mmCIF file of C-alpha atoms and ligand atoms in Angstrom:
data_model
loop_
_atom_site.group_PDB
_atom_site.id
_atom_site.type_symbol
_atom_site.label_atom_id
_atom_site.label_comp_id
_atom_site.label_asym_id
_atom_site.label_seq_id
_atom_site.Cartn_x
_atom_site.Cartn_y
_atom_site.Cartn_z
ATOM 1 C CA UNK A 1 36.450 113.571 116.213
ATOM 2 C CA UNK A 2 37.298 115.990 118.898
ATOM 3 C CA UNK A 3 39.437 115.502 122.329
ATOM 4 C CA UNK A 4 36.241 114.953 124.574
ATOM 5 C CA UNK A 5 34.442 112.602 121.934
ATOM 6 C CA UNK A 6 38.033 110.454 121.531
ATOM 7 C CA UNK A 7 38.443 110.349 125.560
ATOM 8 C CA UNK A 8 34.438 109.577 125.535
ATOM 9 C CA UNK A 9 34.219 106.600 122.886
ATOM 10 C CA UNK A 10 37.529 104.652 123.482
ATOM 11 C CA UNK A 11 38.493 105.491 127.400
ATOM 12 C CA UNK A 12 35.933 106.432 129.457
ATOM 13 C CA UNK A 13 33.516 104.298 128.025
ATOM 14 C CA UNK A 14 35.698 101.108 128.130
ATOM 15 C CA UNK A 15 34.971 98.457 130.544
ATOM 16 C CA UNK A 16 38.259 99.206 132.499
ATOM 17 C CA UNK A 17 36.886 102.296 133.153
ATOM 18 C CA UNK A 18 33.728 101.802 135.218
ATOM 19 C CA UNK A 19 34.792 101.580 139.043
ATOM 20 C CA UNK A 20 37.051 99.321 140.644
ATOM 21 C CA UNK A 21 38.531 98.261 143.987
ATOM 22 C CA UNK A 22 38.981 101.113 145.814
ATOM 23 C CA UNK A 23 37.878 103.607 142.969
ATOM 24 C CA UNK A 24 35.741 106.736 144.376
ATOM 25 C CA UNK A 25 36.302 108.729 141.381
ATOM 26 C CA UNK A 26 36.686 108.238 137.938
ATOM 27 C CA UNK A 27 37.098 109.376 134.381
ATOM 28 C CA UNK A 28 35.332 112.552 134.262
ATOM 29 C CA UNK A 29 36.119 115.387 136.807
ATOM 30 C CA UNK A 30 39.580 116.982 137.571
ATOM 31 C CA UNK A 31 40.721 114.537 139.557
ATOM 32 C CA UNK A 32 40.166 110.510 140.168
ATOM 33 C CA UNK A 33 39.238 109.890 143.433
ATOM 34 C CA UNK A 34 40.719 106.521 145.132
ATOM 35 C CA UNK A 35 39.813 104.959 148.447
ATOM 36 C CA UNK A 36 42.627 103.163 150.608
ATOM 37 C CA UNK A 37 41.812 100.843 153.710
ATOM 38 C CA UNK A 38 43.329 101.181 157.058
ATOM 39 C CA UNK A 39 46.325 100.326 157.539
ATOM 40 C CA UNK A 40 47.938 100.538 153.871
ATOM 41 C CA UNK A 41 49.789 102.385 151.578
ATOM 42 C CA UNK A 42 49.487 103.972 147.923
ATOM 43 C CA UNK A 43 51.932 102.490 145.749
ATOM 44 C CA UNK A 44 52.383 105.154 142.877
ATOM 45 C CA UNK A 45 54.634 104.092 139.794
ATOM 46 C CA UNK A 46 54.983 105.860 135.838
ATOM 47 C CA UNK A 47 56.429 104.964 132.964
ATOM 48 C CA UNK A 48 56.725 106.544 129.238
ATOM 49 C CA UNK A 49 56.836 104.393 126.390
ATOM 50 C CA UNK A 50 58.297 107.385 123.451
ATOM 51 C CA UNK A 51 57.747 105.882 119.620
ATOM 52 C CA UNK A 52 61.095 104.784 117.630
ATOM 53 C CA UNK A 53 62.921 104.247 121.270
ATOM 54 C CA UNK A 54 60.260 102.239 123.305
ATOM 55 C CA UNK A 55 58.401 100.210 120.722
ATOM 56 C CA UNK A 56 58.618 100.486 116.480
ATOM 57 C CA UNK A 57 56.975 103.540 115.058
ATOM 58 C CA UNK A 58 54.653 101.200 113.032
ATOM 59 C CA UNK A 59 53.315 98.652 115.242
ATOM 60 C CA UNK A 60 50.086 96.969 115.971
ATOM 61 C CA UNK A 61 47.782 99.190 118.154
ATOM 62 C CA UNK A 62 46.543 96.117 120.270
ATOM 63 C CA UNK A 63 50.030 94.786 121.395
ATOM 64 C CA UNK A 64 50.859 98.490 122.319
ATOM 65 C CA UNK A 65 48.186 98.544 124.382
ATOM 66 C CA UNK A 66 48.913 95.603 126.138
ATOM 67 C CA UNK A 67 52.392 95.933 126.439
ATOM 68 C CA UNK A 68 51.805 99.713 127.773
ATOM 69 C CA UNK A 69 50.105 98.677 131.173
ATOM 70 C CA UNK A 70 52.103 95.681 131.201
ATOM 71 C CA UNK A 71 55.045 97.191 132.023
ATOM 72 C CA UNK A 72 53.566 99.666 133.945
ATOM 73 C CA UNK A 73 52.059 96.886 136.031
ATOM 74 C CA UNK A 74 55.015 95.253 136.602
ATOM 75 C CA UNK A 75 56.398 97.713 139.345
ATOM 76 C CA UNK A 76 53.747 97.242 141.472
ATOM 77 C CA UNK A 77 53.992 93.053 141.114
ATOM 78 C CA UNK A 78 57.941 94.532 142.319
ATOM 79 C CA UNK A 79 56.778 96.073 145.361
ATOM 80 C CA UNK A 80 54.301 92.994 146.367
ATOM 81 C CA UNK A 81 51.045 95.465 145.868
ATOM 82 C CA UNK A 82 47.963 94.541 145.036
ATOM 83 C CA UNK A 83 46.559 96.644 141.844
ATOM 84 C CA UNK A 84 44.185 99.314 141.990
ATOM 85 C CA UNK A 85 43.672 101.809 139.044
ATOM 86 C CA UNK A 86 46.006 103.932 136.323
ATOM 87 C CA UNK A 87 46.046 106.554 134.389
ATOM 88 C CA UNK A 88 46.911 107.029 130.666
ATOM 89 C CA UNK A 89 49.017 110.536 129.255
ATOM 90 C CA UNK A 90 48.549 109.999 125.675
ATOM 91 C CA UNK A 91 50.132 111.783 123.083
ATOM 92 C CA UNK A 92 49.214 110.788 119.342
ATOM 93 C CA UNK A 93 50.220 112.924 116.072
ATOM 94 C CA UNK A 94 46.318 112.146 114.841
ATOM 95 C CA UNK A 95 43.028 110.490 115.824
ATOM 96 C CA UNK A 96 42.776 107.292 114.018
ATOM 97 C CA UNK A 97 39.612 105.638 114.893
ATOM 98 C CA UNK A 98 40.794 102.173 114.001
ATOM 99 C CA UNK A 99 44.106 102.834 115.641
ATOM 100 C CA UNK A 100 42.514 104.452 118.608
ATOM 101 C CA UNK A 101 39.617 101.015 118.756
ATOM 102 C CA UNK A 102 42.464 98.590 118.594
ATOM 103 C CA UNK A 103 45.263 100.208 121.471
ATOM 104 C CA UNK A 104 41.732 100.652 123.762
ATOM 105 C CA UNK A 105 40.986 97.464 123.529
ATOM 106 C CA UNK A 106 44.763 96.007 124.103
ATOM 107 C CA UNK A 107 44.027 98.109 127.102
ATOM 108 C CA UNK A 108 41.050 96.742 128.072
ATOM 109 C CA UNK A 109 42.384 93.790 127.607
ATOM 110 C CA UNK A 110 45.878 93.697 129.798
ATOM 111 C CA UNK A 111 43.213 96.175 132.450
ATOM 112 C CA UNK A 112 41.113 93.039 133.064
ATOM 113 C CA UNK A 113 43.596 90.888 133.463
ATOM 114 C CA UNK A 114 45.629 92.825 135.775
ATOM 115 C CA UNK A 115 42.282 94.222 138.115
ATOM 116 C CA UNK A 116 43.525 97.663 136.757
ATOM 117 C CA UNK A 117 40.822 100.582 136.458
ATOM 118 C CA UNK A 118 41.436 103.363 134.368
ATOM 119 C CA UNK A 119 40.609 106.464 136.136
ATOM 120 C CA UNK A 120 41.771 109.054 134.340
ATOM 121 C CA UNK A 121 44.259 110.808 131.688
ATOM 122 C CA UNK A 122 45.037 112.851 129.903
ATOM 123 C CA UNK A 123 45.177 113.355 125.523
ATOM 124 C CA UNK A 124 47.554 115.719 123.505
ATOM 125 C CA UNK A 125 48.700 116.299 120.142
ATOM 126 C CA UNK A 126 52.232 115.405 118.989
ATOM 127 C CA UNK A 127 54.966 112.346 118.336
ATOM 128 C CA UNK A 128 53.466 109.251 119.790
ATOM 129 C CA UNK A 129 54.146 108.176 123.256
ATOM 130 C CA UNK A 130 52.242 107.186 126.108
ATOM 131 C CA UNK A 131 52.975 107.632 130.139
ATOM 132 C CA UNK A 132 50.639 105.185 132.202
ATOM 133 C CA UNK A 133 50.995 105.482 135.793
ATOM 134 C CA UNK A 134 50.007 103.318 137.773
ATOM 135 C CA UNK A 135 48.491 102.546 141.682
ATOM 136 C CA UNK A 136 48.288 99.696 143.932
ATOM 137 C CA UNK A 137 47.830 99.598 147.573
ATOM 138 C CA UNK A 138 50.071 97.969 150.365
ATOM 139 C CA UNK A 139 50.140 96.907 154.118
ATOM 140 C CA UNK A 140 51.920 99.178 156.029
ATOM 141 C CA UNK A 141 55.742 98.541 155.908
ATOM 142 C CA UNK A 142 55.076 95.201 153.599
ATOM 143 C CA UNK A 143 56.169 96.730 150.269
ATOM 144 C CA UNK A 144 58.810 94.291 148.395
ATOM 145 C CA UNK A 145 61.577 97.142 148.219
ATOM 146 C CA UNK A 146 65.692 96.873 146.447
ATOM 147 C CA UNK A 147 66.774 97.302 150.224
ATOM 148 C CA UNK A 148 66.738 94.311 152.203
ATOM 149 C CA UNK A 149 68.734 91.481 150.636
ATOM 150 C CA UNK A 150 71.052 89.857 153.220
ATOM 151 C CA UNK A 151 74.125 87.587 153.161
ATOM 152 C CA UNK A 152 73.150 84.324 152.789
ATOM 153 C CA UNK A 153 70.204 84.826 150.939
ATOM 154 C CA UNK A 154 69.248 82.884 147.666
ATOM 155 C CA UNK A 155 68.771 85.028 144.494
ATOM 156 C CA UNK A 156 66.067 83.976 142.893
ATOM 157 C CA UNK A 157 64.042 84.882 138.954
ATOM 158 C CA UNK A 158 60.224 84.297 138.545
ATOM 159 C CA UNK A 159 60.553 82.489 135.312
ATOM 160 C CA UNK A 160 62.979 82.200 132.147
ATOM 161 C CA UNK A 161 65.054 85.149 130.886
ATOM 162 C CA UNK A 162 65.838 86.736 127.803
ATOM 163 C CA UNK A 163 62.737 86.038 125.886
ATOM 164 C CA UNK A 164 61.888 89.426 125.325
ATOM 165 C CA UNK A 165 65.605 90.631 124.124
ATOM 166 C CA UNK A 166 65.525 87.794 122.005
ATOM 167 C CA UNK A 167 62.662 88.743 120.324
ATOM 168 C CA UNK A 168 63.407 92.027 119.637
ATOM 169 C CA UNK A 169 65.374 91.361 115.969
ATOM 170 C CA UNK A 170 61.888 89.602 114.887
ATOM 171 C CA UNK A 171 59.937 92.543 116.384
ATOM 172 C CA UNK A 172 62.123 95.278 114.227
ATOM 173 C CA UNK A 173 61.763 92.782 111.334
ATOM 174 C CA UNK A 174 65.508 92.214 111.241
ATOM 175 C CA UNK A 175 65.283 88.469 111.371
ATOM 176 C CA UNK A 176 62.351 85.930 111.001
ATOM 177 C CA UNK A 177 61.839 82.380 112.551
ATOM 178 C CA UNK A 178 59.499 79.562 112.571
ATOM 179 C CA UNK A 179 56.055 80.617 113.959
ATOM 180 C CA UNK A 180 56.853 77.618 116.686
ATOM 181 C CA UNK A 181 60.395 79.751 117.893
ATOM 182 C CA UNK A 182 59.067 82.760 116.746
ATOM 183 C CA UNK A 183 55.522 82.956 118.294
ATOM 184 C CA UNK A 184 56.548 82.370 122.025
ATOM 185 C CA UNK A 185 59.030 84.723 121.886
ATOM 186 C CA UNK A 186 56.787 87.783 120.304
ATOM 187 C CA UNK A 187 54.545 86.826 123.414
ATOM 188 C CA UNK A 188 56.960 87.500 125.837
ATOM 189 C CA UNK A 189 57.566 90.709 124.200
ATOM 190 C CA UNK A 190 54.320 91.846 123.233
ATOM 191 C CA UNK A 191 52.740 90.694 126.386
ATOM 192 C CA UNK A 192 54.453 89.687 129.402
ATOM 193 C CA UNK A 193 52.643 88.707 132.076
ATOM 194 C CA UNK A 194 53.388 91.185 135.147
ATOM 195 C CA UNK A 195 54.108 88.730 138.080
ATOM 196 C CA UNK A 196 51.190 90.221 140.858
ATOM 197 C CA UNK A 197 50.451 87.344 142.442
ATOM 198 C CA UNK A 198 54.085 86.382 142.631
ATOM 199 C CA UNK A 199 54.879 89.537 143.916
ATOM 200 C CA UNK A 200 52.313 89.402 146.661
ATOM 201 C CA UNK A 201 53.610 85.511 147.724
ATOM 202 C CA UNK A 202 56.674 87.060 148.267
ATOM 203 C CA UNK A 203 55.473 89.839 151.045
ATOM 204 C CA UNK A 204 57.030 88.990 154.346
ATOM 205 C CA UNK A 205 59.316 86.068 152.329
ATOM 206 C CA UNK A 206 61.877 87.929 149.975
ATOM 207 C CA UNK A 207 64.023 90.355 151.630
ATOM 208 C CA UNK A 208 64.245 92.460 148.433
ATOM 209 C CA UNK A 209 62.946 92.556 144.815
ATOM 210 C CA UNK A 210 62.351 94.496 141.461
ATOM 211 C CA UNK A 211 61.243 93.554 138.223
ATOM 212 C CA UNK A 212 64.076 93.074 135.722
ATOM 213 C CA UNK A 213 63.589 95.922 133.112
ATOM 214 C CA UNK A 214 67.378 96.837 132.396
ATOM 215 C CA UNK A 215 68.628 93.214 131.739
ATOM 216 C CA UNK A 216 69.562 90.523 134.631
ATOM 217 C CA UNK A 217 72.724 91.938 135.555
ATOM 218 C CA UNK A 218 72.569 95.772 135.414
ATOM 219 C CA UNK A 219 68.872 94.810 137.888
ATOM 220 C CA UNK A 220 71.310 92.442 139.872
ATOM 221 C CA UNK A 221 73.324 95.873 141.191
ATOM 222 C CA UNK A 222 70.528 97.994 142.023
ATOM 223 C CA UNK A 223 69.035 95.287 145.004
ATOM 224 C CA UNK A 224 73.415 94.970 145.447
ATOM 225 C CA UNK A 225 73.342 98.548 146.091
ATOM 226 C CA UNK A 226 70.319 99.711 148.154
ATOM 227 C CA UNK A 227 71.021 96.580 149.875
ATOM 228 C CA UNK A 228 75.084 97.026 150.635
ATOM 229 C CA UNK A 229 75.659 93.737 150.010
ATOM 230 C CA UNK A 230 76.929 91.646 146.464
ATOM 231 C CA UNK A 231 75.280 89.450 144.506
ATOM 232 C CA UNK A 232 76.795 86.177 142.849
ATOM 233 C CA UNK A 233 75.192 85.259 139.964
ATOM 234 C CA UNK A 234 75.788 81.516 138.271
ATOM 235 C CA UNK A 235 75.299 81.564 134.710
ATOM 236 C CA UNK A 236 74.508 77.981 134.133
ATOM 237 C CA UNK A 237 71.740 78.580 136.352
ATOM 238 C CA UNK A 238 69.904 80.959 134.255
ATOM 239 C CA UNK A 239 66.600 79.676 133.013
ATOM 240 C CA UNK A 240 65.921 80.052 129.226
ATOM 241 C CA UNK A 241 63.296 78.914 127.260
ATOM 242 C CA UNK A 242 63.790 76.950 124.371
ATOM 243 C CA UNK A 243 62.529 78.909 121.549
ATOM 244 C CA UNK A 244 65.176 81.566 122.433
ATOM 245 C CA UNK A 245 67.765 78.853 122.502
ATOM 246 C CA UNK A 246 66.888 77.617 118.877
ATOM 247 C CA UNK A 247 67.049 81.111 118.187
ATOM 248 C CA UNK A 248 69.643 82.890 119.033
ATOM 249 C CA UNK A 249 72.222 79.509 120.392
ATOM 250 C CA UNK A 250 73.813 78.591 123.637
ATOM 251 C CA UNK A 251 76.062 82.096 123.753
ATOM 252 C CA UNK A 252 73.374 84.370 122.498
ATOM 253 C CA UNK A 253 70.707 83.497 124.836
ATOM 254 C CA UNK A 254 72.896 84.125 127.977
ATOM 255 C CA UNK A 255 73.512 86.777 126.661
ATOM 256 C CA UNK A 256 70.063 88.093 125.928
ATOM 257 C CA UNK A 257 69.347 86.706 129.374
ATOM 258 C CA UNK A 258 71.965 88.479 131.286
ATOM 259 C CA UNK A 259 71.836 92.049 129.284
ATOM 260 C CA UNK A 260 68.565 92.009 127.191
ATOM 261 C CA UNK A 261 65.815 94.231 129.031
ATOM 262 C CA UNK A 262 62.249 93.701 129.404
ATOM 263 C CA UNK A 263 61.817 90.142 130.999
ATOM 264 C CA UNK A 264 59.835 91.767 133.618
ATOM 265 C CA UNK A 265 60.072 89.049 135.541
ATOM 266 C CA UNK A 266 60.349 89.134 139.499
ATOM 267 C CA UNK A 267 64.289 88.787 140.777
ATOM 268 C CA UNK A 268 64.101 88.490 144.360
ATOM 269 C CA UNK A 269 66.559 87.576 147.879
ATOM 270 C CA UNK A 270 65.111 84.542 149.301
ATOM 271 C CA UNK A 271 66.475 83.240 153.105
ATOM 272 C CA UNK A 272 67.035 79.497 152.177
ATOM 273 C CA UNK A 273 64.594 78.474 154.188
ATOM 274 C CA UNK A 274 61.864 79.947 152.259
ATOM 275 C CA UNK A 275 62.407 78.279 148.964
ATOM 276 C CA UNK A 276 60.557 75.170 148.882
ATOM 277 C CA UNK A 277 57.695 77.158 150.415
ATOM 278 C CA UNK A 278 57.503 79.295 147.432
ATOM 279 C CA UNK A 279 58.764 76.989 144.309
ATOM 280 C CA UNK A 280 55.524 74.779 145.781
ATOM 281 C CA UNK A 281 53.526 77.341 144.465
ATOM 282 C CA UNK A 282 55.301 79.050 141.940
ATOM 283 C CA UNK A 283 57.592 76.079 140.050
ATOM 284 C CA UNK A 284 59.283 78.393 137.390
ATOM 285 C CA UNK A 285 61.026 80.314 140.424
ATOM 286 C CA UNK A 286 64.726 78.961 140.253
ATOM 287 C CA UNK A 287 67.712 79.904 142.078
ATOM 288 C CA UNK A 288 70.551 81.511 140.415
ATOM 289 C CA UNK A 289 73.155 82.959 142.699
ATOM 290 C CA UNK A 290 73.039 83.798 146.048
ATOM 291 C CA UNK A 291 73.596 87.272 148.363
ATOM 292 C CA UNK A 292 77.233 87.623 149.322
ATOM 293 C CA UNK A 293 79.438 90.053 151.961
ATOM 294 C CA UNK A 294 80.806 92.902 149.578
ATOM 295 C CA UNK A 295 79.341 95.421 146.398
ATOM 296 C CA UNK A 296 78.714 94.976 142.838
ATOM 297 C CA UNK A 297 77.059 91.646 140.919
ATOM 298 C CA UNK A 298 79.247 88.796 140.560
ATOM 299 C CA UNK A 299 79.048 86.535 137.352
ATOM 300 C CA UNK A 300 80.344 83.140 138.193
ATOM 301 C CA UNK A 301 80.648 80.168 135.208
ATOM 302 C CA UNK A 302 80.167 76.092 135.858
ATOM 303 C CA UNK A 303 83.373 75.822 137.248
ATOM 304 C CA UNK A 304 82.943 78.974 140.050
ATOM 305 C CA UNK A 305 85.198 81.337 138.304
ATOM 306 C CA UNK A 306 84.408 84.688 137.663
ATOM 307 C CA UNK A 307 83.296 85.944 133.949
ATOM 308 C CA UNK A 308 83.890 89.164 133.034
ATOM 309 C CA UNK A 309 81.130 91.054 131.249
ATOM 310 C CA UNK A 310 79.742 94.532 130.910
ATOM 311 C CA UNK A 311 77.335 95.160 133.471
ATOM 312 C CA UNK A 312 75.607 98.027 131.921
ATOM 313 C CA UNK A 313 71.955 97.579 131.195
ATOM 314 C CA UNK A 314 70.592 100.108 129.122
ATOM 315 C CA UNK A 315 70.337 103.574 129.595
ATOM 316 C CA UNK A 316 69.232 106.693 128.023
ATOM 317 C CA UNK A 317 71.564 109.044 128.721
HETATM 318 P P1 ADP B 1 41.526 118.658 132.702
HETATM 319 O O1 ADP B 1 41.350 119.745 131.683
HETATM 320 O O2 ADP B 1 40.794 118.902 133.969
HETATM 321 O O3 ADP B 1 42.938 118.256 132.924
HETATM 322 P P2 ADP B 1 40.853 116.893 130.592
HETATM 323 O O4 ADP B 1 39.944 117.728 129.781
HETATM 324 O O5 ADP B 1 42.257 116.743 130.136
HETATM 325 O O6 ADP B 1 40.794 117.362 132.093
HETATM 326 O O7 ADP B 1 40.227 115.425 130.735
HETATM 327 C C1 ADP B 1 38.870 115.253 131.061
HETATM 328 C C2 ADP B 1 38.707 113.960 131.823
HETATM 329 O O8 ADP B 1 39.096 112.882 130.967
HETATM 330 C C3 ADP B 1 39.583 113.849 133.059
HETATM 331 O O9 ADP B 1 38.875 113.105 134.042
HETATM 332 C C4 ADP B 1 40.789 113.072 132.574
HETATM 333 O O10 ADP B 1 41.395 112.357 133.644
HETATM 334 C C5 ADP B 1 40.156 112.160 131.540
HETATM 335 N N1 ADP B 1 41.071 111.784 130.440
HETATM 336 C C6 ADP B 1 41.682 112.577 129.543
HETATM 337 N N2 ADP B 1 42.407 111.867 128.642
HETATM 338 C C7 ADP B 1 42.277 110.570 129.006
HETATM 339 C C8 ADP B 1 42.772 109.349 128.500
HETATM 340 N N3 ADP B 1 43.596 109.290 127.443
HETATM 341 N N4 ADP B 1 42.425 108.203 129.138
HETATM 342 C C9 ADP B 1 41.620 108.239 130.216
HETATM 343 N N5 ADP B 1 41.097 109.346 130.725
HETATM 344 C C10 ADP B 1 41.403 110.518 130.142
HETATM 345 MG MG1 MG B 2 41.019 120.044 135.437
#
């Protein structure tokens, strides 16, 4: 199979791949061309996924997939835009066709669910890794950014934490559960839901947000730093599902929650009046600390005392 037949039979053909919102251009000629409406901005984001640091070597095909545009997603549910199209770099070490059938259509799969068109790419031989980039469209000086948080505002998560960290031991087949802890938590890791309709609530409500990628806390002092302010964060307030409680216990879930990566869930500034407004809609938003007068990220136990803890998330160099 050569380069133009592979980019023919499992991308260009796929369903994700025939137009979209906005989508002038496709798969096809040296460029994609997209279409944005008065009055709103390109939201642009990429991210690489490398094999053996990003995912296991040996893994199945559809998950990847899925996971891939996930996360990719997920920065534009950060910025409150509303999806357009992405692009896949693609680097594989050989042309597999089952491989190849099953990532296209965990592609296809997380595409259609997200209103994501893939317009174009880009395939090379060498160590597996992918780079999807991704671009959704904006009103004018409405994007969600890490700047705005003010003191006084609530800090607020889109749903449970830790999930994915949690996971990770069964993922790199260092531990097993039961399939009723076990499943839930391979979900969240496999294929977390990027929070695009929760990010586009929050236009013109939060005062700043991201999508935690580094772990809870290390996320916590980037909005603390574009915005100059601190953040308190109360641990008993955390959410946590139960299967990672039965998992990993009381201790190890906070700490998967506060230091494990890849929740990719919405953490946001709220003004208090806002709240009830948004938890109407969206019930698994919960409070857990609020924005206070000084710099770094706060962690506070039951009792309102701080606990010490390393604040780095992870980072590659
Ligand atoms: P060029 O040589 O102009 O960079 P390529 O030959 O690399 O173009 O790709 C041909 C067309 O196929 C382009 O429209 C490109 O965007 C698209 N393409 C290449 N690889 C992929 C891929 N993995 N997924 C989706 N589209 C791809
Ligand atoms: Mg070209």
């Amino acid at each position: 199979m050569g380069e133009f037949e592979l980019i023919q039979r499992y991308f260009a053909a796929a369903p994700c791949a025939q137009g979209g919102d906005g989508v002038v251009g496709g798969i096809g000629d040296d460029c994609a061309l997209l279409a944005l409406p008065p009055g709103e901005q390109l939201a642009v984001s990429t991210d690489t996924l490398v094999a053996g640091v990003h995912f296991p070597s040996v893994c199945d095909p559809f998950l990847l997939g899925q996971r891939a545009l996930a996360v990719a997603a997920s920065d534009l549910a950060a910025m409150g835009a509303m999806p357009m199209a992405f692009t896949l770099a693609l680097t594989l070490d050989q042309a597999d066709a089952a491989w190849l059938e099953a990532f296209a259509s965990g592609l296809q799969h997380m595409a259609a669910a997200c209103a994501l068109a893939l317009v174009g790419g880009d395939t090379t031989r060498g160590p597996l890794s992918l780079t999807l980039t991704v671009f959704g469209r904006v009103p004018v000086a409405q994007a969600l950014t890490r700047a705005g948080a003010r003191v006084g505002d609530l800090l607020c998560v889109g749903g449970a934490l830790g999930d994915a960290a949690g996971a990770l031991p069964l993922v790199l087949g260092q531990r097993e559960a039961a399939a009723e802890i076990a499943a839930p938590l391979l979900a969240r890791y496999w294929s977390p839901m990027p929070q695009l309709a929760l990010g586009q609530a929050l236009r013109g409500q939060a005062t700043a947000a991201l999508d935690i990628s580094d772990g809870l806390l290390a996320d916590c002092g980037h909005i603390a730093k574009a915005s100059h302010v601190a953040l308190q964060v109360e641990a008993q307030r955390i959410p946590q599902s139960a299967a990672l409680r039965a998992l990993a216990g009381q201790e190890g879930a906070l700490s998967c929650a506060l230091s494990g990566g890849d929740d990719y869930r919405l953490l946001f500034t709220l003004p208090p009046e806002r709240l009830s407004g948004i938890q109407a809609d969206w019930p698994d938003v919960r409070v857990i600390g609020q924005v206070v007068a000084g710099h770094g990220v706060h962690l506070l136990d039951a009792a309102g005392q701080a606990i010490d803890v390393p604040q780095r998330g992870y980072q590659h160099f």
